[in-house]
PDB file of C-alpha atoms in Angstrom:
ATOM      1  CA  UNK D 611     197.603-130.496 -54.611  1.00 45.00           C
ATOM      2  CA  UNK D 612     200.697-132.649 -54.498  1.00 45.00           C
ATOM      3  CA  UNK D 613     200.706-136.075 -56.109  1.00 46.00           C
ATOM      4  CA  UNK D 614     200.950-137.802 -52.719  1.00 55.00           C
ATOM      5  CA  UNK D 615     197.868-135.913 -51.562  1.00 73.00           C
ATOM      6  CA  UNK D 616     196.004-136.928 -54.710  1.00 84.00           C
ATOM      7  CA  UNK D 617     196.647-140.587 -53.906  1.00 94.00           C
ATOM      8  CA  UNK D 618     194.828-140.212 -50.599  1.00 98.00           C
ATOM      9  CA  UNK D 619     192.068-137.700 -51.297  1.00 98.00           C
ATOM     10  CA  UNK D 620     189.585-137.817 -54.198  1.00 97.00           C
ATOM     11  CA  UNK D 621     187.424-134.846 -55.174  1.00 97.00           C
ATOM     12  CA  UNK D 622     184.767-136.172 -57.549  1.00 97.00           C
ATOM     13  CA  UNK D 623     182.715-132.965 -57.853  1.00 97.00           C
ATOM     14  CA  UNK D 624     184.787-129.824 -57.231  1.00 97.00           C
ATOM     15  CA  UNK D 625     182.687-127.128 -55.582  1.00 97.00           C
ATOM     16  CA  UNK D 626     184.953-124.115 -55.059  1.00 96.00           C
ATOM     17  CA  UNK D 627     182.081-121.920 -53.858  1.00 97.00           C
ATOM     18  CA  UNK D 628     181.006-124.349 -51.123  1.00 97.00           C
ATOM     19  CA  UNK D 629     181.481-122.864 -47.632  1.00 97.00           C
ATOM     20  CA  UNK D 630     182.531-126.190 -46.090  1.00 98.00           C
ATOM     21  CA  UNK D 631     184.156-129.493 -47.040  1.00 98.00           C
ATOM     22  CA  UNK D 632     183.276-132.994 -45.886  1.00 98.00           C
ATOM     23  CA  UNK D 633     186.029-135.616 -45.733  1.00 98.00           C
ATOM     24  CA  UNK D 634     184.612-139.158 -45.958  1.00 98.00           C
ATOM     25  CA  UNK D 635     186.476-142.192 -44.630  1.00 98.00           C
ATOM     26  CA  UNK D 636     185.428-145.661 -45.856  1.00 96.00           C
ATOM     27  CA  UNK D 637     184.540-148.822 -43.974  1.00 94.00           C
ATOM     28  CA  UNK D 638     186.732-151.933 -43.841  1.00 92.00           C
ATOM     29  CA  UNK D 639     187.306-153.109 -47.399  1.00 88.00           C
ATOM     30  CA  UNK D 640     185.766-149.916 -48.752  1.00 90.00           C
ATOM     31  CA  UNK D 641     187.168-147.387 -51.188  1.00 93.00           C
ATOM     32  CA  UNK D 642     186.724-143.751 -52.087  1.00 96.00           C
ATOM     33  CA  UNK D 643     184.212-144.564 -54.846  1.00 94.00           C
ATOM     34  CA  UNK D 644     181.673-145.653 -52.224  1.00 93.00           C
ATOM     35  CA  UNK D 645     181.159-141.934 -51.590  1.00 96.00           C
ATOM     36  CA  UNK D 646     180.728-140.846 -55.221  1.00 96.00           C
ATOM     37  CA  UNK D 647     176.906-140.622 -54.834  1.00 96.00           C
ATOM     38  CA  UNK D 648     177.367-138.638 -51.609  1.00 97.00           C
ATOM     39  CA  UNK D 649     179.623-136.169 -53.399  1.00 98.00           C
ATOM     40  CA  UNK D 650     177.204-135.894 -56.295  1.00 97.00           C
ATOM     41  CA  UNK D 651     174.217-135.163 -54.059  1.00 97.00           C
ATOM     42  CA  UNK D 652     175.989-132.675 -51.775  1.00 98.00           C
ATOM     43  CA  UNK D 653     177.575-130.630 -54.569  1.00 97.00           C
ATOM     44  CA  UNK D 654     177.648-127.642 -54.798  1.00 97.00           C
ATOM     45  CA  UNK D 655     176.407-127.049 -51.228  1.00 97.00           C
ATOM     46  CA  UNK D 656     179.262-129.013 -49.663  1.00 98.00           C
ATOM     47  CA  UNK D 657     182.495-130.041 -51.358  1.00 98.00           C
ATOM     48  CA  UNK D 658     182.983-133.728 -50.622  1.00 98.00           C
ATOM     49  CA  UNK D 659     186.400-135.361 -50.352  1.00 98.00           C
ATOM     50  CA  UNK D 660     186.785-139.132 -50.173  1.00 98.00           C
ATOM     51  CA  UNK D 661     189.787-140.956 -48.741  1.00 98.00           C
ATOM     52  CA  UNK D 662     191.408-143.775 -50.687  1.00 97.00           C
ATOM     53  CA  UNK D 663     193.296-146.100 -48.354  1.00 97.00           C
ATOM     54  CA  UNK D 664     196.374-147.922 -49.707  1.00 97.00           C
ATOM     55  CA  UNK D 665     195.955-151.489 -50.961  1.00 95.00           C
ATOM     56  CA  UNK D 666     192.818-151.162 -53.120  1.00 91.00           C
ATOM     57  CA  UNK D 667     191.725-150.090 -56.590  1.00 92.00           C
ATOM     58  CA  UNK D 668     194.399-147.820 -58.095  1.00 94.00           C
ATOM     59  CA  UNK D 669     196.481-148.192 -54.894  1.00 96.00           C
ATOM     60  CA  UNK D 670     196.278-151.995 -54.840  1.00 92.00           C
ATOM     61  CA  UNK D 671     200.055-152.402 -55.266  1.00 93.00           C
ATOM     62  CA  UNK D 672     200.777-150.388 -52.113  1.00 96.00           C
ATOM     63  CA  UNK D 673     201.006-152.117 -48.745  1.00 96.00           C
ATOM     64  CA  UNK D 674     197.883-151.852 -46.612  1.00 96.00           C
ATOM     65  CA  UNK D 675     197.981-149.897 -43.358  1.00 97.00           C
ATOM     66  CA  UNK D 676     196.939-152.206 -40.519  1.00 97.00           C
ATOM     67  CA  UNK D 677     196.590-149.609 -37.761  1.00 98.00           C
ATOM     68  CA  UNK D 678     193.914-146.991 -37.121  1.00 98.00           C
ATOM     69  CA  UNK D 679     196.439-144.821 -35.296  1.00 98.00           C
ATOM     70  CA  UNK D 680     198.878-144.993 -38.213  1.00 98.00           C
ATOM     71  CA  UNK D 681     196.159-144.120 -40.717  1.00 98.00           C
ATOM     72  CA  UNK D 682     195.176-141.106 -38.604  1.00 98.00           C
ATOM     73  CA  UNK D 683     198.820-140.001 -38.319  1.00 98.00           C
ATOM     74  CA  UNK D 684     199.230-140.134 -42.090  1.00 97.00           C
ATOM     75  CA  UNK D 685     195.946-138.384 -42.806  1.00 98.00           C
ATOM     76  CA  UNK D 686     196.657-135.533 -40.393  1.00 98.00           C
ATOM     77  CA  UNK D 687     199.363-134.345 -42.795  1.00 96.00           C
ATOM     78  CA  UNK D 688     197.408-135.240 -45.937  1.00 97.00           C
ATOM     79  CA  UNK D 689     194.348-133.118 -45.069  1.00 97.00           C
ATOM     80  CA  UNK D 690     196.268-129.996 -44.069  1.00 96.00           C
ATOM     81  CA  UNK D 691     196.053-128.405 -47.561  1.00 96.00           C
ATOM     82  CA  UNK D 692     192.266-128.893 -47.517  1.00 97.00           C
ATOM     83  CA  UNK D 693     191.794-126.891 -44.330  1.00 97.00           C
ATOM     84  CA  UNK D 694     191.726-123.470 -45.965  1.00 97.00           C
ATOM     85  CA  UNK D 695     187.975-123.629 -45.252  1.00 97.00           C
ATOM     86  CA  UNK D 696     186.017-125.532 -42.557  1.00 98.00           C
ATOM     87  CA  UNK D 697     186.468-129.289 -42.869  1.00 98.00           C
ATOM     88  CA  UNK D 698     184.009-131.769 -41.342  1.00 98.00           C
ATOM     89  CA  UNK D 699     184.694-135.500 -41.042  1.00 98.00           C
ATOM     90  CA  UNK D 700     182.446-138.475 -41.796  1.00 98.00           C
ATOM     91  CA  UNK D 701     183.463-142.081 -41.209  1.00 98.00           C
ATOM     92  CA  UNK D 702     181.524-145.311 -41.506  1.00 97.00           C
ATOM     93  CA  UNK D 703     182.417-148.383 -39.420  1.00 96.00           C
ATOM     94  CA  UNK D 704     186.228-148.585 -39.319  1.00 96.00           C
ATOM     95  CA  UNK D 705     186.228-145.175 -40.985  1.00 98.00           C
ATOM     96  CA  UNK D 706     184.488-143.732 -37.920  1.00 98.00           C
ATOM     97  CA  UNK D 707     187.390-144.810 -35.710  1.00 98.00           C
ATOM     98  CA  UNK D 708     189.880-143.292 -38.152  1.00 98.00           C
ATOM     99  CA  UNK D 709     187.842-140.083 -38.357  1.00 98.00           C
ATOM    100  CA  UNK D 710     187.754-139.823 -34.560  1.00 98.00           C
ATOM    101  CA  UNK D 711     191.499-140.297 -34.218  1.00 98.00           C
ATOM    102  CA  UNK D 712     192.075-137.821 -37.041  1.00 98.00           C
ATOM    103  CA  UNK D 713     189.847-135.301 -35.262  1.00 98.00           C
ATOM    104  CA  UNK D 714     191.926-135.694 -32.094  1.00 98.00           C
ATOM    105  CA  UNK D 715     195.115-135.024 -34.034  1.00 98.00           C
ATOM    106  CA  UNK D 716     193.695-131.990 -35.804  1.00 98.00           C
ATOM    107  CA  UNK D 717     192.448-130.509 -32.534  1.00 98.00           C
ATOM    108  CA  UNK D 718     195.873-131.057 -30.984  1.00 97.00           C
ATOM    109  CA  UNK D 719     197.310-128.992 -33.850  1.00 97.00           C
ATOM    110  CA  UNK D 720     194.766-126.244 -33.279  1.00 97.00           C
ATOM    111  CA  UNK D 721     192.891-126.972 -36.517  1.00 96.00           C
ATOM    112  CA  UNK D 722     190.014-129.128 -35.297  1.00 97.00           C
ATOM    113  CA  UNK D 723     187.256-130.198 -37.685  1.00 98.00           C
ATOM    114  CA  UNK D 724     183.987-128.315 -38.032  1.00 98.00           C
ATOM    115  CA  UNK D 725     182.058-131.439 -36.998  1.00 98.00           C
ATOM    116  CA  UNK D 726     182.475-135.197 -36.678  1.00 98.00           C
ATOM    117  CA  UNK D 727     179.933-137.653 -38.071  1.00 98.00           C
ATOM    118  CA  UNK D 728     180.432-141.253 -36.930  1.00 98.00           C
ATOM    119  CA  UNK D 729     178.373-143.974 -38.582  1.00 98.00           C
ATOM    120  CA  UNK D 730     177.845-147.653 -37.845  1.00 96.00           C
ATOM    121  CA  UNK D 731     180.486-147.772 -35.131  1.00 97.00           C
ATOM    122  CA  UNK D 732     180.376-148.152 -31.381  1.00 97.00           C
ATOM    123  CA  UNK D 733     182.231-145.564 -29.314  1.00 98.00           C
ATOM    124  CA  UNK D 734     185.955-146.116 -28.688  1.00 97.00           C
ATOM    125  CA  UNK D 735     185.225-146.667 -24.993  1.00 95.00           C
ATOM    126  CA  UNK D 736     182.790-149.483 -25.868  1.00 93.00           C
ATOM    127  CA  UNK D 737     185.432-152.031 -26.808  1.00 90.00           C
ATOM    128  CA  UNK D 738     184.651-155.546 -28.030  1.00 86.00           C
ATOM    129  CA  UNK D 739     187.166-158.374 -28.342  1.00 88.00           C
ATOM    130  CA  UNK D 740     186.757-159.300 -32.012  1.00 86.00           C
ATOM    131  CA  UNK D 741     189.159-161.423 -34.062  1.00 87.00           C
ATOM    132  CA  UNK D 742     187.488-161.866 -37.408  1.00 86.00           C
ATOM    133  CA  UNK D 743     190.710-160.823 -39.175  1.00 91.00           C
ATOM    134  CA  UNK D 744     192.288-164.048 -37.871  1.00 81.00           C
ATOM    135  CA  UNK D 745     189.761-166.285 -39.653  1.00 84.00           C
ATOM    136  CA  UNK D 746     190.599-168.145 -42.846  1.00 85.00           C
ATOM    137  CA  UNK D 747     189.391-166.752 -46.174  1.00 83.00           C
ATOM    138  CA  UNK D 748     186.077-168.609 -46.049  1.00 84.00           C
ATOM    139  CA  UNK D 749     185.404-167.316 -42.543  1.00 85.00           C
ATOM    140  CA  UNK D 750     186.172-163.746 -43.549  1.00 84.00           C
ATOM    141  CA  UNK D 751     183.970-164.008 -46.629  1.00 81.00           C
ATOM    142  CA  UNK D 752     181.134-165.358 -44.500  1.00 84.00           C
ATOM    143  CA  UNK D 753     181.359-162.283 -42.257  1.00 85.00           C
ATOM    144  CA  UNK D 754     181.355-159.914 -45.217  1.00 81.00           C
ATOM    145  CA  UNK D 755     178.264-161.574 -46.632  1.00 80.00           C
ATOM    146  CA  UNK D 756     176.567-161.488 -43.229  1.00 75.00           C
ATOM    147  CA  UNK D 757     177.004-157.732 -43.064  1.00 77.00           C
ATOM    148  CA  UNK D 758     176.398-157.245 -46.808  1.00 71.00           C
ATOM    149  CA  UNK D 759     179.158-154.679 -46.813  1.00 57.00           C
ATOM    150  CA  UNK D 760     180.260-154.866 -50.421  1.00 52.00           C
ATOM    151  CA  UNK D 761     178.446-154.493 -53.717  1.00 50.00           C
ATOM    152  CA  UNK D 762     176.265-157.491 -54.478  1.00 48.00           C
ATOM    153  CA  UNK D 763     178.089-158.163 -57.760  1.00 53.00           C
ATOM    154  CA  UNK D 764     181.337-158.569 -55.851  1.00 59.00           C
ATOM    155  CA  UNK D 765     179.737-160.904 -53.328  1.00 59.00           C
ATOM    156  CA  UNK D 766     178.551-163.103 -56.160  1.00 66.00           C
ATOM    157  CA  UNK D 767     181.955-163.237 -57.869  1.00 71.00           C
ATOM    158  CA  UNK D 768     184.141-165.397 -55.666  1.00 73.00           C
ATOM    159  CA  UNK D 769     187.280-164.721 -57.731  1.00 77.00           C
ATOM    160  CA  UNK D 770     186.986-160.954 -57.428  1.00 76.00           C
ATOM    161  CA  UNK D 771     186.094-161.212 -53.760  1.00 77.00           C
ATOM    162  CA  UNK D 772     189.221-163.228 -53.027  1.00 74.00           C
ATOM    163  CA  UNK D 773     191.334-160.672 -54.916  1.00 80.00           C
ATOM    164  CA  UNK D 774     190.268-157.926 -52.520  1.00 85.00           C
ATOM    165  CA  UNK D 775     190.487-160.068 -49.382  1.00 89.00           C
ATOM    166  CA  UNK D 776     193.991-158.863 -48.406  1.00 91.00           C
ATOM    167  CA  UNK D 777     192.740-155.280 -48.124  1.00 93.00           C
ATOM    168  CA  UNK D 778     189.605-156.377 -46.280  1.00 92.00           C
ATOM    169  CA  UNK D 779     191.643-158.475 -43.848  1.00 94.00           C
ATOM    170  CA  UNK D 780     194.073-155.608 -43.225  1.00 96.00           C
ATOM    171  CA  UNK D 781     191.203-153.232 -42.514  1.00 95.00           C
ATOM    172  CA  UNK D 782     189.535-155.708 -40.167  1.00 95.00           C
ATOM    173  CA  UNK D 783     192.842-156.043 -38.348  1.00 96.00           C
ATOM    174  CA  UNK D 784     193.106-152.269 -38.030  1.00 97.00           C
ATOM    175  CA  UNK D 785     189.542-151.996 -36.723  1.00 96.00           C
ATOM    176  CA  UNK D 786     189.739-154.928 -34.325  1.00 95.00           C
ATOM    177  CA  UNK D 787     193.156-154.121 -32.849  1.00 96.00           C
ATOM    178  CA  UNK D 788     192.305-150.448 -32.366  1.00 97.00           C
ATOM    179  CA  UNK D 789     192.453-149.308 -28.762  1.00 97.00           C
ATOM    180  CA  UNK D 790     191.478-145.866 -27.554  1.00 97.00           C
ATOM    181  CA  UNK D 791     194.297-144.024 -25.799  1.00 96.00           C
ATOM    182  CA  UNK D 792     192.762-142.023 -22.945  1.00 95.00           C
ATOM    183  CA  UNK D 793     193.123-138.274 -23.308  1.00 95.00           C
ATOM    184  CA  UNK D 794     191.165-135.033 -23.462  1.00 95.00           C
ATOM    185  CA  UNK D 795     187.789-135.254 -25.210  1.00 97.00           C
ATOM    186  CA  UNK D 796     187.023-133.438 -28.416  1.00 98.00           C
ATOM    187  CA  UNK D 797     185.407-130.013 -28.335  1.00 98.00           C
ATOM    188  CA  UNK D 798     183.606-130.308 -31.692  1.00 97.00           C
ATOM    189  CA  UNK D 799     180.006-131.409 -32.278  1.00 98.00           C
ATOM    190  CA  UNK D 800     179.648-135.163 -32.757  1.00 98.00           C
ATOM    191  CA  UNK D 801     176.707-136.743 -34.542  1.00 98.00           C
ATOM    192  CA  UNK D 802     176.436-140.526 -34.331  1.00 98.00           C
ATOM    193  CA  UNK D 803     174.356-142.354 -36.937  1.00 98.00           C
ATOM    194  CA  UNK D 804     173.474-146.019 -36.688  1.00 98.00           C
ATOM    195  CA  UNK D 805     171.154-148.788 -37.797  1.00 97.00           C
ATOM    196  CA  UNK D 806     168.758-150.038 -35.148  1.00 97.00           C
ATOM    197  CA  UNK D 807     169.678-153.683 -35.855  1.00 95.00           C
ATOM    198  CA  UNK D 808     173.424-153.274 -36.386  1.00 94.00           C
ATOM    199  CA  UNK D 809     175.153-156.410 -35.036  1.00 92.00           C
ATOM    200  CA  UNK D 810     178.437-154.481 -34.811  1.00 92.00           C
ATOM    201  CA  UNK D 811     177.124-151.663 -32.616  1.00 95.00           C
ATOM    202  CA  UNK D 812     174.171-151.511 -30.251  1.00 96.00           C
ATOM    203  CA  UNK D 813     172.462-148.193 -29.658  1.00 97.00           C
ATOM    204  CA  UNK D 814     173.867-148.159 -26.110  1.00 97.00           C
ATOM    205  CA  UNK D 815     177.390-148.610 -27.486  1.00 98.00           C
ATOM    206  CA  UNK D 816     176.836-145.868 -30.034  1.00 98.00           C
ATOM    207  CA  UNK D 817     175.406-143.493 -27.435  1.00 98.00           C
ATOM    208  CA  UNK D 818     178.733-143.601 -25.601  1.00 98.00           C
ATOM    209  CA  UNK D 819     180.231-141.364 -28.292  1.00 98.00           C
ATOM    210  CA  UNK D 820     178.821-138.581 -26.095  1.00 98.00           C
ATOM    211  CA  UNK D 821     181.661-139.312 -23.656  1.00 98.00           C
ATOM    212  CA  UNK D 822     184.214-138.370 -26.303  1.00 98.00           C
ATOM    213  CA  UNK D 823     183.258-134.738 -26.786  1.00 98.00           C
ATOM    214  CA  UNK D 824     182.533-131.641 -24.751  1.00 98.00           C
ATOM    215  CA  UNK D 825     180.598-130.279 -27.706  1.00 98.00           C
ATOM    216  CA  UNK D 826     177.060-131.031 -28.774  1.00 98.00           C
ATOM    217  CA  UNK D 827     176.178-134.699 -29.199  1.00 98.00           C
ATOM    218  CA  UNK D 828     173.315-136.142 -31.208  1.00 98.00           C
ATOM    219  CA  UNK D 829     172.427-139.713 -32.105  1.00 98.00           C
ATOM    220  CA  UNK D 830     170.171-140.630 -35.011  1.00 98.00           C
ATOM    221  CA  UNK D 831     168.898-144.192 -35.407  1.00 98.00           C
ATOM    222  CA  UNK D 832     167.711-145.509 -38.776  1.00 98.00           C
ATOM    223  CA  UNK D 833     165.948-148.760 -39.623  1.00 97.00           C
ATOM    224  CA  UNK D 834     168.391-151.395 -40.824  1.00 94.00           C
ATOM    225  CA  UNK D 835     171.645-153.091 -39.983  1.00 92.00           C
ATOM    226  CA  UNK D 836     175.331-152.295 -40.344  1.00 92.00           C
ATOM    227  CA  UNK D 837     174.908-150.911 -43.858  1.00 91.00           C
ATOM    228  CA  UNK D 838     171.705-148.979 -43.214  1.00 94.00           C
ATOM    229  CA  UNK D 839     173.427-146.290 -45.314  1.00 93.00           C
ATOM    230  CA  UNK D 840     172.761-148.183 -48.522  1.00 91.00           C
ATOM    231  CA  UNK D 841     169.002-147.893 -47.961  1.00 92.00           C
ATOM    232  CA  UNK D 842     168.814-144.504 -46.271  1.00 95.00           C
ATOM    233  CA  UNK D 843     171.526-142.592 -48.134  1.00 95.00           C
ATOM    234  CA  UNK D 844     169.307-139.652 -49.224  1.00 96.00           C
ATOM    235  CA  UNK D 845     168.056-139.066 -45.670  1.00 97.00           C
ATOM    236  CA  UNK D 846     171.544-139.355 -44.177  1.00 97.00           C
ATOM    237  CA  UNK D 847     173.042-137.011 -46.761  1.00 97.00           C
ATOM    238  CA  UNK D 848     170.366-134.388 -46.167  1.00 96.00           C
ATOM    239  CA  UNK D 849     170.839-134.720 -42.407  1.00 97.00           C
ATOM    240  CA  UNK D 850     174.530-133.978 -42.851  1.00 97.00           C
ATOM    241  CA  UNK D 851     173.805-131.076 -45.205  1.00 97.00           C
ATOM    242  CA  UNK D 852     171.313-129.555 -42.766  1.00 97.00           C
ATOM    243  CA  UNK D 853     173.998-129.489 -40.083  1.00 97.00           C
ATOM    244  CA  UNK D 854     176.806-128.167 -42.250  1.00 97.00           C
ATOM    245  CA  UNK D 855     174.903-125.640 -44.376  1.00 95.00           C
ATOM    246  CA  UNK D 856     171.503-125.127 -42.698  1.00 86.00           C
ATOM    247  CA  UNK D 857     170.366-122.301 -44.987  1.00 71.00           C
ATOM    248  CA  UNK D 858     170.708-124.345 -48.200  1.00 56.00           C
ATOM    249  CA  UNK D 859     169.740-127.842 -47.099  1.00 49.00           C
ATOM    250  CA  UNK D 860     165.981-127.560 -47.398  1.00 46.00           C
ATOM    251  CA  UNK D 861     164.372-128.539 -50.633  1.00 43.00           C
ATOM    252  CA  UNK D 862     167.551-129.685 -52.374  1.00 42.00           C
TER     253      UNK D 862
END
């Protein structure tokens, strides 16, 4: 893979014999390493790829991308070399919006994903007017702590937290200024996963993802809030595996 591609896509556990790949897109303020445990658990059944957005970790000196549509445009080219076998998409929170827009672009090119998993995010048609990215640093930090969206050690270290605030703010801006552009629905299966007490997405808002595909739609609700994933990761990972590689998911 080209160096530019390597900046965007991380493959923690290469699995060349896997029949399918899963591309994971992080939440606002998140990074590719959030999905290291997912990659570890799915390998070698599914080869997991994790996106690293600009402006964080080893890409911290690059300007952040403050638009979901722009991120999807960039990723449509980035993922092309990884489509030599079926590629499914998983996105959490902001990452779900990016994954959806990426899926639209791939379908328009005739190389649609094998499946789309959207987590912790209301459907694009269920818009809310949110402006958290316009708050001052203290206000943004308060929101992050309310959702408990970063590692607890980072939440406790105010200096580190403030270092990563520019990337978090940029991601919040991308998520909150995102507007769905009406067009044809997807044709791929969509599975929406959510926490029953997520303040960012009610179950009714999540259920509206069904309006964005002509394929099969399923919704799975877990106990917990916006980051239900942190508690229910094993169950979520096995749910994904059972849908991507049914014959090998059981008992692994």
